[in-house]
Tab-separated table of C-alpha atoms in Angstrom:
chain	number	residue	atom	x	y	z
A	27	MET	CA	151.855	-37.803	54.865
A	28	ILE	CA	150.095	-41.148	54.383
A	29	GLU	CA	149.441	-41.400	58.136
A	30	LYS	CA	147.706	-38.010	58.130
A	31	PHE	CA	145.676	-39.016	55.074
A	32	GLU	CA	144.552	-42.274	56.687
A	33	LYS	CA	143.711	-40.490	59.936
A	34	TYR	CA	141.251	-38.087	58.291
A	35	TRP	CA	140.084	-40.277	55.441
A	36	TYR	CA	138.846	-43.064	57.699
A	37	ASP	CA	136.394	-40.649	59.377
A	38	PHE	CA	135.460	-38.559	56.360
A	39	CYS	CA	135.045	-41.327	53.806
A	40	THR	CA	132.054	-42.665	55.748
A	41	ILE	CA	130.123	-39.385	55.615
A	42	LEU	CA	131.082	-38.920	51.954
A	43	ALA	CA	129.841	-42.447	51.213
A	44	ILE	CA	126.536	-41.687	52.952
A	45	ALA	CA	126.238	-38.482	50.903
A	46	ILE	CA	126.620	-40.571	47.728
A	47	ILE	CA	123.992	-43.044	48.970
A	48	LEU	CA	121.595	-40.111	49.409
A	49	ASP	CA	122.054	-39.240	45.728
A	50	PRO	CA	119.187	-41.106	43.980
A	51	ARG	CA	121.373	-41.595	40.893
A	52	TYR	CA	123.881	-43.774	42.782
A	53	LYS	CA	122.462	-45.051	46.083
A	54	MET	CA	124.093	-48.106	47.643
A	55	ALA	CA	125.043	-49.663	44.294
A	56	PHE	CA	127.858	-47.202	43.636
A	57	ILE	CA	129.268	-47.607	47.150
A	58	GLU	CA	129.242	-51.402	46.792
A	59	PHE	CA	131.006	-51.060	43.435
A	60	ALA	CA	133.634	-48.600	44.718
A	61	TYR	CA	134.321	-50.484	47.933
A	62	SER	CA	134.646	-53.785	46.063
A	63	LYS	CA	137.383	-52.171	43.960
A	64	ALA	CA	139.162	-50.565	46.915
A	65	TYR	CA	138.642	-53.438	49.352
A	66	ASP	CA	137.181	-56.933	49.028
A	67	GLN	CA	133.599	-57.926	48.323
A	68	ASN	CA	131.482	-57.515	51.496
A	69	SER	CA	134.378	-55.877	53.324
A	70	GLU	CA	134.318	-54.608	56.892
A	71	GLU	CA	134.550	-51.046	55.556
A	72	LEU	CA	131.351	-51.504	53.538
A	73	LYS	CA	129.603	-52.991	56.570
A	74	HIS	CA	130.781	-49.983	58.599
A	75	VAL	CA	129.211	-47.573	56.072
A	76	ARG	CA	125.905	-49.477	56.069
A	77	ASP	CA	125.796	-49.644	59.875
A	78	LYS	CA	126.602	-45.935	60.156
A	79	LEU	CA	123.879	-45.069	57.618
A	80	PHE	CA	121.220	-46.943	59.602
A	81	SER	CA	122.566	-45.587	62.882
A	82	ILE	CA	122.325	-41.948	61.736
A	83	PHE	CA	118.881	-42.587	60.287
A	84	GLY	CA	117.810	-44.067	63.629
A	85	GLU	CA	118.880	-40.851	65.358
A	86	TYR	CA	116.694	-38.789	63.011
A	87	ASN	CA	113.732	-41.054	63.755
A	88	LEU	CA	114.151	-40.388	67.473
A	89	ILE	CA	114.217	-36.621	66.889
A	90	THR	CA	111.455	-36.313	64.292
A	91	PRO	CA	107.928	-37.470	65.211
A	92	SER	CA	105.932	-39.487	62.725
A	93	SER	CA	104.231	-37.110	60.295
A	94	SER	CA	101.135	-39.306	59.974
A	95	THR	CA	100.642	-39.322	63.752
A	96	THR	CA	100.978	-35.540	63.882
A	97	PHE	CA	98.477	-35.160	61.044
A	98	VAL	CA	95.874	-37.424	62.693
A	99	LEU	CA	96.177	-35.675	66.053
A	100	THR	CA	95.888	-32.255	64.423
A	101	GLN	CA	92.783	-33.288	62.503
A	102	MET	CA	91.193	-34.766	65.617
A	103	SER	CA	92.039	-31.616	67.567
A	104	ASP	CA	90.267	-29.477	64.955
A	105	VAL	CA	87.198	-31.717	65.096
A	106	GLY	CA	87.188	-31.659	68.888
A	107	SER	CA	87.442	-27.870	69.105
A	108	SER	CA	84.631	-27.232	66.623
A	109	ALA	CA	82.369	-29.792	68.296
A	110	GLY	CA	83.070	-28.269	71.710
A	111	ARG	CA	81.537	-25.008	70.623
A	112	ASN	CA	78.330	-26.757	69.550
A	113	ASP	CA	77.795	-29.386	72.190
A	114	ASN	CA	79.624	-30.127	75.427
A	115	ASN	CA	78.834	-33.880	75.341
A	116	GLN	CA	80.131	-34.131	71.806
A	117	SER	CA	83.342	-32.395	72.924
A	118	THR	CA	83.863	-34.947	75.702
A	119	LEU	CA	83.317	-37.764	73.223
A	120	ASN	CA	85.814	-36.244	70.797
A	121	GLN	CA	88.329	-35.798	73.618
A	122	ARG	CA	87.971	-39.469	74.536
A	123	THR	CA	88.384	-40.428	70.880
A	124	MET	CA	91.461	-38.266	70.614
A	125	ASP	CA	92.912	-39.802	73.789
A	126	MET	CA	92.203	-43.262	72.403
A	127	PHE	CA	93.994	-42.427	69.136
A	128	LYS	CA	96.946	-41.005	71.057
A	129	GLU	CA	97.088	-44.138	73.196
A	130	PHE	CA	96.949	-46.264	70.051
A	131	ASP	CA	99.765	-44.224	68.476
A	132	ASP	CA	101.922	-44.746	71.568
A	133	PHE	CA	101.163	-48.474	71.509
A	134	ASP	CA	101.831	-48.657	67.769
A	135	ASN	CA	105.114	-46.774	68.128
A	136	MET	CA	106.318	-49.184	70.818
A	137	ASP	CA	105.559	-52.263	68.716
A	138	CYS	CA	106.232	-51.131	65.185
A	139	SER	CA	108.593	-48.156	65.377
A	140	ALA	CA	111.726	-50.129	64.475
A	141	TYR	CA	109.983	-51.687	61.470
A	142	VAL	CA	108.530	-48.384	60.241
A	143	ARG	CA	111.793	-46.504	60.699
A	144	LYS	CA	113.749	-49.090	58.779
A	145	PHE	CA	111.062	-49.249	56.139
A	146	GLU	CA	111.500	-45.610	55.072
A	147	LEU	CA	115.227	-46.008	54.423
A	148	GLU	CA	114.893	-49.454	52.900
A	149	LEU	CA	112.076	-48.252	50.643
A	150	TYR	CA	114.390	-45.557	49.283
A	151	LEU	CA	117.277	-48.010	48.827
A	152	ASP	CA	115.068	-50.647	47.146
A	153	GLU	CA	113.580	-48.247	44.596
A	154	SER	CA	115.241	-48.128	41.203
A	155	ARG	CA	117.891	-45.483	40.688
A	156	ILE	CA	117.416	-42.372	38.570
A	157	ASP	CA	119.432	-42.241	35.341
A	158	ARG	CA	122.987	-41.212	36.217
A	159	LYS	CA	123.251	-38.838	33.241
A	160	ILE	CA	120.396	-36.622	34.453
A	161	ASP	CA	121.520	-33.249	35.796
A	162	LEU	CA	119.886	-33.352	39.222
A	163	ASP	CA	119.772	-30.843	42.075
A	164	ILE	CA	119.868	-33.342	44.941
A	165	LEU	CA	118.663	-30.931	47.630
A	166	SER	CA	115.665	-30.034	45.442
A	167	PHE	CA	114.961	-33.748	44.988
A	168	TRP	CA	114.846	-34.261	48.757
A	169	LYS	CA	112.753	-31.133	49.247
A	170	GLY	CA	110.252	-32.521	46.742
A	171	ASN	CA	110.191	-35.893	48.527
A	172	ARG	CA	109.999	-34.576	52.096
A	173	PHE	CA	106.434	-35.886	52.565
A	174	ARG	CA	107.250	-39.327	51.208
A	175	TYR	CA	110.494	-39.619	53.197
A	176	PRO	CA	110.096	-37.126	56.072
A	177	ASN	CA	112.963	-38.326	58.267
A	178	LEU	CA	115.257	-39.348	55.445
A	179	SER	CA	114.846	-35.964	53.739
A	180	SER	CA	115.819	-34.178	56.979
A	181	MET	CA	118.890	-36.378	57.222
A	182	ALA	CA	119.768	-35.753	53.559
A	183	ARG	CA	119.376	-31.993	53.982
A	184	ASP	CA	121.801	-31.951	56.906
A	185	ILE	CA	124.404	-34.289	55.419
A	186	LEU	CA	124.398	-32.853	51.899
A	187	SER	CA	124.829	-29.298	53.174
A	188	ILE	CA	128.143	-30.106	54.923
A	189	HIS	CA	130.988	-28.117	53.386
A	190	ILE	CA	133.833	-30.423	52.511
A	191	SER	CA	137.305	-28.943	52.992
A	192	THR	CA	140.634	-30.265	51.742
A	193	VAL	CA	142.523	-28.352	54.444
A	194	ALA	CA	143.639	-30.375	57.443
A	195	SER	CA	141.800	-29.340	60.608
A	196	GLU	CA	145.005	-28.415	62.460
A	197	SER	CA	145.867	-26.000	59.674
A	198	ALA	CA	142.384	-24.468	59.689
A	199	PHE	CA	142.361	-23.919	63.457
A	200	SER	CA	145.951	-22.723	63.787
A	201	VAL	CA	145.554	-19.783	61.385
A	202	GLY	CA	145.305	-17.414	64.371
A	203	GLY	CA	149.017	-17.810	65.045
A	204	ARG	CA	149.814	-16.591	61.536
A	205	VAL	CA	147.488	-13.580	61.844
A	206	LEU	CA	148.532	-12.434	65.312
A	207	ASP	CA	152.209	-11.858	65.901
A	208	GLN	CA	154.201	-9.466	68.110
A	209	PHE	CA	153.546	-6.571	65.711
A	210	ARG	CA	149.786	-7.138	65.316
A	211	SER	CA	148.819	-8.156	68.834
A	212	VAL	CA	146.621	-5.095	69.456
A	213	LEU	CA	144.212	-5.648	66.559
A	214	LYS	CA	140.497	-5.502	67.334
A	215	THR	CA	138.462	-8.702	67.262
A	216	GLU	CA	136.489	-7.543	64.208
A	217	THR	CA	139.702	-6.876	62.273
A	218	ILE	CA	141.115	-10.307	63.115
A	219	GLN	CA	137.870	-11.984	62.027
A	220	ALA	CA	137.942	-10.010	58.756
A	221	ILE	CA	141.548	-11.058	58.049
A	222	ILE	CA	140.839	-14.740	58.756
A	223	THR	CA	137.629	-14.690	56.715
A	224	THR	CA	139.214	-13.034	53.672
A	225	ARG	CA	142.018	-15.632	53.698
A	226	ASP	CA	139.374	-18.366	53.698
A	227	TRP	CA	137.885	-16.927	50.493
């Protein structure tokens, strides 16, 4: 039994730890406290959680474009389109300006993207924690802070909406063998899905 526990816990404890870090009442402080009690101070397990947190956040930064860049380009596009209706030369000038801003954004992203991406997560971690006794809807907190932390809020939304199950994965995926036997082998697909779903409830 302990082998099975260790097998699943090693993978799941990391995502659960990250979920706790994304709770503004606990952040990294609670994980450091808990891991120091379970392991040693500055343990490899704690380093693994921190590395995984920054790694996942890096993936979200690759997927999600910078909101400020999008805003600037949208504003410049609006200016360019309205000017184009009034004066063709002005439209060309605005197009050149827009191209210059886009070129600058590309240049800026190449030089500063790693710093900016880290900054958003580190800003959240460095801010003081909310009082632990406050009854807080964490998903609402991240929805309210989606403009301040655009990539981090997307990451929090995805991680905090994961349903945690205490059932071992083999047990969850092998339920079909207990539903279908030699006497029930001609059941329709919809009936089998209904039986499996009602057992899950």
